[in-house]
Amino acid sequence: MQNRPSGFGNPWLQLGLSVACVFVSELLLKRGATDVAEPDSALSWTGVNGLASPLVWWAILLIIASFVSWLYVLRYIPLSLSYPLSRVVDILVPMGCWIFLGELISAVRWCGIALVVIGLALVAKPIAKMEERL
Amino acid sequence: MSLLAFFFIVVSLLTFVAAQLILKRAMEFSATNGMRNSHFMLLVAVGVALMTISFFLTLGLLQRFDLSYLYPFQGLSVIFITMLAAVLLKEKLSVRLTIGALLITAGIVLVSMS
């Protein structure tokens, strides 16, 4: 992780941007796929009919943006660190539903979110120490 | 869940995991050899093709199942990718990182089960 660029080129910032794009795109994809769902059609297993939804196209744009950031992240951060960290999106999605859509989160779901947070903290702590030394 | 749905979920997961490993290798290769060579282009093309397959299969699955139902399978990718990065890409894997990845996986499964 030597010679890392700073500012907008900071790989940790790019990781955050990549996660934000994935977060929004997942919600758009679900809405878009539901809007044009054809469960009876065999072709719809391929997902191609999802392209009829404009929301899916917005999601694709965000996925491309997240992909570019992600490739940049891969250049500087080991996959075994960056990938677990990127899964913070798995708690952002239910949290987003709770905050923005007023959905209820059950006790079991809160426990799951807590486990992800502890796991992320375990993965991220050695990185914080590494940054201090640099 | 039908056998067909299970098949598509597994293929979607495997293509996604393989794409991540190939893209990581491509970016490592580019760090020493630059991006203007056929080997790098080939790796990125294969990675993008695998991610595209995974994307369309997921889009097909989302038309049939809730996003939260498909979550545990996405969660499994954390542990698969972390382990395979250690084995295939020779990345250092500490006990702490392994436990962290396991907790994240367990958390995602719990979130989707509730």
XYZ file of C-alpha atoms in Angstrom:
248
model
C 0.000 0.000 0.000
C 2.960 2.327 -0.579
C 2.909 5.455 -2.761
C -0.795 5.963 -2.345
C -2.186 9.121 -3.914
C -4.015 11.578 -1.640
C -7.053 13.804 -2.200
C -9.658 12.502 -4.674
C -7.226 9.739 -5.652
C -7.131 8.380 -2.099
C -8.090 4.692 -2.436
C -10.092 4.751 0.836
C -12.171 7.673 -0.489
C -12.687 5.772 -3.743
C -13.776 2.712 -1.735
C -16.379 4.913 -0.004
C -17.599 6.290 -3.353
C -17.809 2.793 -4.792
C -19.886 1.623 -1.798
C -22.218 4.660 -2.065
C -22.838 3.963 -5.775
C -23.568 0.275 -5.071
C -25.947 1.233 -2.227
C -28.082 3.508 -4.449
C -27.900 1.159 -7.443
C -29.201 -1.825 -5.396
C -32.327 0.108 -4.398
C -32.851 1.346 -7.991
C -32.355 -2.168 -9.393
C -34.914 -3.663 -7.012
C -37.481 -0.947 -7.861
C -36.762 -1.213 -11.597
C -36.847 -5.021 -11.672
C -40.146 -5.064 -9.747
C -41.694 -2.471 -12.108
C -41.144 -4.606 -15.215
C -41.269 -8.095 -13.644
C -42.571 -10.918 -15.880
C -42.261 -13.987 -13.628
C -44.087 -16.201 -16.136
C -41.625 -15.570 -18.953
C -38.675 -17.978 -19.218
C -36.582 -15.246 -20.881
C -36.900 -13.081 -17.763
C -34.520 -15.479 -15.920
C -31.784 -13.796 -17.964
C -32.865 -10.403 -16.563
C -32.690 -8.817 -20.038
C -36.320 -7.604 -19.834
C -35.221 -5.479 -16.827
C -33.591 -3.128 -19.354
C -37.105 -1.814 -20.140
C -37.029 0.124 -16.854
C -35.286 3.554 -16.814
C -34.404 2.959 -13.161
C -32.350 -0.079 -14.217
C -30.402 2.156 -16.652
C -29.670 4.662 -13.870
C -28.524 1.731 -11.741
C -26.243 0.541 -14.575
C -24.627 4.010 -14.771
C -23.969 3.899 -11.013
C -22.612 0.350 -11.272
C -20.169 1.475 -13.983
C -19.080 4.390 -11.746
C -18.631 2.044 -8.777
C -16.733 -0.402 -11.009
C -14.217 2.276 -12.088
C -13.668 3.279 -8.432
C -13.407 -0.384 -7.457
C -10.715 -1.129 -10.070
C -8.770 1.827 -8.661
C -9.204 0.485 -5.112
C -7.960 -2.971 -6.214
C -4.754 -1.402 -7.432
C -3.825 -0.213 -3.936
C -5.668 -2.318 -1.333
C -5.527 -6.142 -0.930
C -8.757 -7.881 -1.955
C -8.984 -9.668 1.403
C -9.230 -6.219 3.081
C -11.169 -4.190 0.541
C -13.902 -6.725 -0.201
C -15.054 -7.360 3.415
C -14.997 -3.561 3.976
C -17.088 -2.974 0.852
C -19.843 -5.155 2.360
C -20.711 -2.257 4.685
C -23.332 -1.792 1.959
C -25.187 -4.790 3.405
C -26.000 -2.792 6.523
C -26.486 0.496 4.649
C -29.370 -0.970 2.617
C -31.549 -2.074 5.592
C -30.556 1.104 7.509
C -31.615 3.158 4.473
C -34.971 1.383 4.428
C -35.408 2.164 8.126
C -34.409 5.854 7.935
C -35.853 6.855 4.558
C -38.752 4.458 4.052
C -39.877 4.072 7.668
C -39.600 0.260 7.546
C -39.376 -1.557 10.860
C -36.227 -3.493 11.753
C -36.707 -6.588 13.927
C -34.501 -7.516 16.893
C -32.881 -10.348 14.911
C -32.073 -7.930 12.088
C -30.484 -5.471 14.554
C -28.358 -8.389 15.874
C -27.259 -9.145 12.313
C -26.363 -5.495 11.725
C -24.391 -5.485 15.002
C -22.428 -8.587 13.890
C -21.539 -6.913 10.571
C -20.400 -3.767 12.417
C -18.185 -5.826 14.799
C -16.790 -7.779 11.827
C -16.049 -4.552 9.944
C -14.369 -3.073 13.040
C -12.160 -6.181 13.345
C -11.151 -5.923 9.683
C -10.673 -2.147 9.772
C -8.701 -1.704 13.020
C -5.334 -2.986 11.732
C -5.776 -0.612 8.769
C -6.176 2.364 11.093
C -2.899 1.394 12.817
C -1.216 0.997 9.427
C -2.357 4.515 8.431
C -0.941 5.988 11.664
C 2.498 4.586 10.897
C 2.535 6.082 7.387
C -37.243 -22.308 -4.188
C -37.000 -24.299 -7.391
C -33.874 -26.134 -8.515
C -33.599 -23.683 -11.414
C -33.582 -20.685 -9.046
C -30.916 -22.343 -6.875
C -28.837 -23.027 -9.984
C -28.998 -19.379 -11.090
C -28.161 -18.138 -7.573
C -25.056 -20.370 -7.429
C -23.911 -19.421 -10.955
C -24.460 -15.734 -10.169
C -22.363 -16.063 -6.980
C -19.552 -18.066 -8.632
C -19.234 -15.696 -11.608
C -19.107 -12.727 -9.224
C -16.398 -14.290 -7.008
C -14.305 -15.340 -10.036
C -14.638 -11.828 -11.541
C -13.314 -10.175 -8.351
C -10.259 -12.452 -8.206
C -9.474 -11.957 -11.911
C -9.881 -8.154 -11.695
C -7.601 -8.007 -8.654
C -4.975 -9.985 -10.537
C -5.379 -7.651 -13.535
C -4.834 -4.535 -11.414
C -1.797 -6.082 -9.693
C -0.395 -6.956 -13.113
C -0.967 -3.393 -14.325
C 0.990 -1.998 -11.365
C 4.199 -3.570 -12.696
C 3.533 -3.935 -16.429
C 1.221 -0.999 -17.216
C -2.200 -1.126 -18.816
C -1.245 -1.148 -22.491
C -0.717 -4.844 -23.008
C -2.874 -7.690 -24.201
C -2.615 -9.748 -20.971
C -4.087 -6.924 -18.869
C -6.828 -6.248 -21.436
C -7.726 -9.950 -21.551
C -7.980 -10.231 -17.744
C -10.173 -7.114 -17.501
C -12.362 -8.318 -20.402
C -12.898 -11.716 -18.732
C -13.622 -10.006 -15.379
C -16.133 -7.609 -16.954
C -17.805 -10.446 -18.901
C -18.203 -12.516 -15.697
C -19.597 -9.500 -13.785
C -22.060 -8.861 -16.640
C -23.308 -12.468 -16.487
C -23.683 -12.172 -12.699
C -25.521 -8.823 -13.098
C -28.146 -10.132 -15.532
C -28.724 -13.323 -13.542
C -29.256 -11.179 -10.414
C -31.684 -8.946 -12.336
C -33.634 -12.061 -13.331
C -33.660 -13.310 -9.716
C -34.771 -9.897 -8.365
C -37.928 -10.202 -10.470
C -38.858 -13.310 -8.501
C -37.436 -12.887 -4.996
C -37.060 -10.128 -2.404
C -33.702 -8.392 -2.222
C -33.497 -9.456 1.424
C -34.071 -13.097 0.434
C -31.084 -12.998 -1.941
C -28.845 -11.368 0.691
C -27.422 -14.491 2.389
C -25.986 -15.620 -0.926
C -24.306 -12.244 -1.428
C -23.051 -12.566 2.139
C -21.325 -15.841 1.304
C -19.209 -13.978 -1.244
C -17.349 -12.212 1.626
C -15.944 -15.407 3.038
C -15.329 -16.997 -0.395
C -13.441 -13.969 -1.732
C -11.397 -13.471 1.455
C -10.321 -17.139 1.535
C -9.633 -17.395 -2.200
C -7.639 -14.132 -2.144
C -5.404 -15.763 0.480
C -5.075 -19.071 -1.394
C -4.888 -17.938 -5.034
C -3.466 -14.414 -4.751
C -1.205 -15.210 -1.741
C -2.581 -12.326 0.312
C -1.750 -12.432 4.017
C -4.728 -13.522 6.076
C -4.602 -12.836 9.814
C -6.823 -14.565 12.382
C -8.427 -11.196 13.018
C -9.316 -10.733 9.330
C -10.758 -14.249 9.127
C -12.939 -13.729 12.215
C -14.021 -10.323 10.862
C -15.043 -11.834 7.506
C -16.930 -14.658 9.285
C -18.804 -12.167 11.502
C -19.763 -10.052 8.464
C -21.054 -13.178 6.703
C -23.012 -14.308 9.785
C -24.437 -10.780 10.203
C -25.632 -10.570 6.596
C -27.296 -13.998 6.896
C -29.076 -12.887 10.127
C -30.236 -9.640 8.496
C -31.752 -11.504 5.583
C -33.391 -14.186 7.770
C -35.274 -11.710 9.941
